[in-house]
Amino acid sequence: MHDQVFAIIAQEAHRAPEELRAEMTLEELGLDSLGLVEVIFAIEERFDITVPFNANETAQEQFDITSVGAIVRAVEKLVAGDTPSAAVA
Amino acid sequence: MHRVVITGAGTINALAEGVGATQAAMAAGRSGIGALQFSDVERLSVQIGAQIHGFAPEDRFELGKLALYDAFTQYALVAGAEAMAQAGLENAPDPARWGCIIGSAGGGHGTANDAYRAVYAQGKNRVHPLTVPKLMANAAPAHLAIRYHLQGPGFAVATACASSNHAIGLAFQMVRSGMVEGMLAGGAEAMLNFGGLKAWEGLRVMSPDGCRPFSADRNGMVQGEGAGVFVLETLEGALARGATPLAEIAGFAMNCDASDIVMPDQDSAARAIAGALSDAGMAPEEVGYINAHGTGTAANDRIETAAIRQVFGAVADHVAVSATKAMHGHCIGATGAVEMVACLMALRAGVIAPTINYSTPDPACDLDVVPNVARHVQVGAVLSNAFAFGGFNAVLALRAI
């Protein structure tokens, strides 16, 4: 799952997956708000999950996007079914 | 150069049908936002909107004509009929010198949605034969033109959320320059269907629970629908035929951020606001009310506040600014036209529509947002802001007359 999320983010950022490190932020990778929603869409399609993300919420409590590693952990939680209100973004 | 006045106004939106009823709802701070009702709504993550309920098109239009009227055209015709009646016009007084410009982002979106559903989901091999003339975005101005013999300039404007202000602004410029005697102008939108909302859902900018402009707890926009149509004509023409001017359109400015496709730009928005003031020969001190774009998204409300402060300076603390989208929803291509109804209420009745659902001050939105309760105050001039996806800004300046 780690590799798949890295691959998705890398593709949107036009980087090679091996260039990504867990502590990198999306900003460092040059991903803007539209790049982010494309990443989320690709994650939803790949893992058949619904990501509870609203671009208006500054504190993304249900889906942490502060770094590449945080996104991997958030996806792992979602796939494990740990986020109760996933459908209510 | 001619002075340009509005002599007729019409609207239908989730709050009400009719300018009077809409203004009463706005003055009362009522919300038209509720549970969306259409097929497959349960498959959406956002299920609220400002939808028009109880509108029975078969009771309003001849069945033969209805086959050509998408909902956005129906709304434009309803609003246009009200505006023409108020202006005291059966038809254009001089057809060749009267025209029509209607803003719409989605045009006949529901018609396209239904046709796609038929061929893709239901496996049908044909759609209704009039699908194309029904869904085209210029159907609304076309049917208004047919109905009222508007044989001068006519077209649709598509600048997303600024479409109405562009339509009214362009019509204003045509009348002011003497190119035409009068125009029907406004906007119409009917995108509240499964395909339309599903597309919006992907952008992650919609609120699942309500529109709260300028409030710190805001979490996105809420979609609406409807139309607003206005009769614009020269002041001398209006007086000559005994019509009552409702307000004067004094200035208009439009520009483009030419930067990000969705993120608003403070300097560019400020240039549009300053441009409208300049075009109207209006000092910031003259403006008593600004109908904000005020979508309730994190980005718009913060950047719009900064843009207003940039233009108005210290005067910004003394200008009432409200976002009526919390009541009628974001009517996208029709929104500026529906918001013009609030501007007319401020200029004519001295009632400033409130920004409802306001609970928590946001330091980044520190304007006088007329929270929750309408305000009674004499207003001599107003601005109406519209800042669209694509970076297209359109600001109108009006004066009481």
Coordinates of C-alpha atoms in Angstrom, one line a residue, chain B residues 151-317:
Chain B
Q151 CA -34.2 41.4 -32.7
G152 CA -31.1 43.3 -31.7
P153 CA -28.0 41.8 -30.1
G154 CA -28.5 38.4 -28.4
F155 CA -26.3 35.8 -26.9
A156 CA -25.4 33.7 -23.9
V157 CA -22.4 34.4 -21.7
A158 CA -20.6 31.6 -19.9
T159 CA -18.1 32.8 -17.3
A160 CA -19.1 30.3 -14.6
C161 CA -20.1 32.2 -11.4
A162 CA -19.7 35.6 -13.0
S163 CA -21.9 34.9 -16.0
S164 CA -24.8 37.0 -14.8
N165 CA -22.7 40.0 -14.0
H166 CA -21.0 39.8 -17.3
A167 CA -24.4 39.6 -19.0
I168 CA -25.8 42.6 -17.2
G169 CA -22.6 44.5 -17.6
L170 CA -22.4 44.0 -21.3
A171 CA -26.0 44.9 -21.7
F172 CA -25.4 48.0 -19.7
Q173 CA -22.5 49.0 -21.9
M174 CA -24.6 48.5 -25.1
V175 CA -27.4 50.7 -23.8
R176 CA -25.0 53.3 -22.4
S177 CA -23.2 53.6 -25.7
G178 CA -26.4 54.0 -27.7
M179 CA -25.9 50.7 -29.6
V180 CA -29.3 49.6 -28.4
E181 CA -32.3 51.2 -26.7
G182 CA -32.9 48.5 -24.2
M183 CA -32.0 45.0 -23.2
L184 CA -33.2 42.0 -21.2
A185 CA -30.3 40.8 -19.2
G186 CA -29.6 38.4 -16.4
G187 CA -28.7 34.8 -15.8
A188 CA -30.3 31.3 -15.5
E189 CA -29.0 28.1 -14.1
A190 CA -30.4 24.6 -13.5
M191 CA -27.6 22.2 -12.7
L192 CA -29.1 20.4 -9.7
N193 CA -29.1 16.9 -11.1
F194 CA -27.1 13.8 -10.3
G195 CA -24.5 14.3 -13.0
G196 CA -24.1 18.0 -12.2
L197 CA -23.6 17.5 -8.5
K198 CA -21.4 14.5 -9.0
A199 CA -19.0 16.6 -11.0
W200 CA -19.0 19.3 -8.4
E201 CA -18.4 16.7 -5.7
G202 CA -15.0 15.9 -7.1
L203 CA -13.6 19.4 -6.5
R204 CA -14.1 19.0 -2.7
V205 CA -15.3 22.5 -2.3
M206 CA -19.0 21.9 -1.3
S207 CA -20.3 21.9 2.2
P208 CA -22.2 18.9 3.4
D209 CA -24.1 20.8 6.0
G210 CA -24.7 24.5 5.0
C211 CA -23.4 27.7 3.6
R212 CA -21.8 30.0 6.2
P213 CA -20.1 32.9 4.4
F214 CA -17.5 34.9 6.3
S215 CA -18.0 32.8 9.5
A216 CA -15.0 31.0 10.9
D217 CA -16.8 27.7 10.8
R218 CA -17.6 27.9 7.0
N219 CA -16.8 24.7 5.1
G220 CA -17.8 25.3 1.6
M221 CA -20.4 26.4 -0.9
V222 CA -23.9 25.1 -1.4
Q223 CA -25.4 24.9 -4.9
G224 CA -28.5 26.6 -5.9
E225 CA -30.5 27.2 -9.1
G226 CA -32.9 29.8 -10.6
A227 CA -32.9 32.9 -12.7
G228 CA -32.9 36.7 -12.5
V229 CA -33.8 38.8 -15.5
F230 CA -33.9 42.6 -15.7
V231 CA -35.1 45.2 -18.2
L232 CA -32.3 47.7 -18.9
E233 CA -33.0 50.9 -20.9
T234 CA -31.9 54.4 -21.3
L235 CA -33.2 56.8 -18.7
E236 CA -34.6 59.1 -21.3
G237 CA -36.4 56.2 -23.0
A238 CA -37.8 55.0 -19.8
L239 CA -39.1 58.4 -18.8
A240 CA -40.5 59.1 -22.3
R241 CA -42.7 56.0 -22.1
G242 CA -43.7 56.6 -18.5
A243 CA -41.8 53.7 -17.0
T244 CA -40.5 53.8 -13.4
P245 CA -36.7 53.5 -13.0
L246 CA -35.9 51.1 -10.2
A247 CA -32.2 51.9 -10.0
E248 CA -29.4 53.2 -12.2
I249 CA -26.6 51.0 -13.4
A250 CA -23.7 53.4 -13.1
G251 CA -20.6 51.4 -13.8
F252 CA -19.2 48.0 -14.7
A253 CA -15.7 46.5 -14.8
M254 CA -14.4 43.1 -15.8
N255 CA -11.0 41.5 -15.9
C256 CA -9.2 38.3 -15.7
D257 CA -6.7 36.9 -13.1
A258 CA -4.9 35.1 -15.9
S259 CA -3.3 32.9 -13.2
D260 CA -4.9 30.0 -11.4
I261 CA -8.0 28.3 -12.8
V262 CA -9.8 28.0 -9.5
M263 CA -8.0 30.0 -6.8
P264 CA -9.1 33.7 -6.6
D265 CA -6.5 36.5 -6.8
Q266 CA -6.7 39.4 -4.4
D267 CA -5.1 42.0 -6.6
S268 CA -7.1 41.1 -9.6
A269 CA -10.4 41.1 -7.7
A270 CA -9.4 44.5 -6.2
R271 CA -8.8 45.8 -9.7
A272 CA -12.3 44.8 -10.8
I273 CA -13.9 46.5 -7.8
A274 CA -11.8 49.6 -8.3
G275 CA -12.6 49.5 -12.0
A276 CA -16.4 49.5 -11.4
L277 CA -16.1 52.4 -9.0
S278 CA -14.0 54.3 -11.5
D279 CA -16.4 53.6 -14.4
A280 CA -19.3 54.8 -12.2
G281 CA -17.4 57.9 -11.0
M282 CA -18.2 56.6 -7.5
A283 CA -16.1 57.3 -4.4
P284 CA -15.8 54.4 -1.9
E285 CA -17.5 56.6 0.6
E286 CA -20.6 56.7 -1.6
V287 CA -21.1 52.9 -1.4
G288 CA -23.5 51.8 1.3
Y289 CA -23.7 48.1 0.5
I290 CA -21.6 45.5 -1.3
N291 CA -23.3 42.2 -2.3
A292 CA -20.3 40.0 -1.9
H293 CA -19.5 37.0 -4.0
G294 CA -19.3 35.4 -0.6
T295 CA -19.4 31.7 -1.5
G296 CA -18.7 30.3 1.9
T297 CA -15.5 28.6 0.8
A298 CA -12.4 29.1 2.9
A299 CA -10.5 30.8 0.1
N300 CA -13.1 33.1 -1.5
D301 CA -14.3 34.8 1.6
R302 CA -10.8 35.5 2.9
I303 CA -9.5 36.8 -0.4
E304 CA -12.7 38.8 -1.1
T305 CA -12.3 40.5 2.3
A306 CA -8.7 41.4 1.5
A307 CA -9.7 42.7 -1.9
I308 CA -12.4 45.0 -0.5
R309 CA -10.0 46.3 2.1
Q310 CA -7.4 46.9 -0.5
V311 CA -9.8 49.1 -2.5
F312 CA -11.8 50.8 0.3
G313 CA -9.0 51.2 2.9
A314 CA -10.3 52.6 6.2
V315 CA -13.7 53.1 4.5
A316 CA -14.2 49.4 4.4
D317 CA -15.1 49.4 8.1

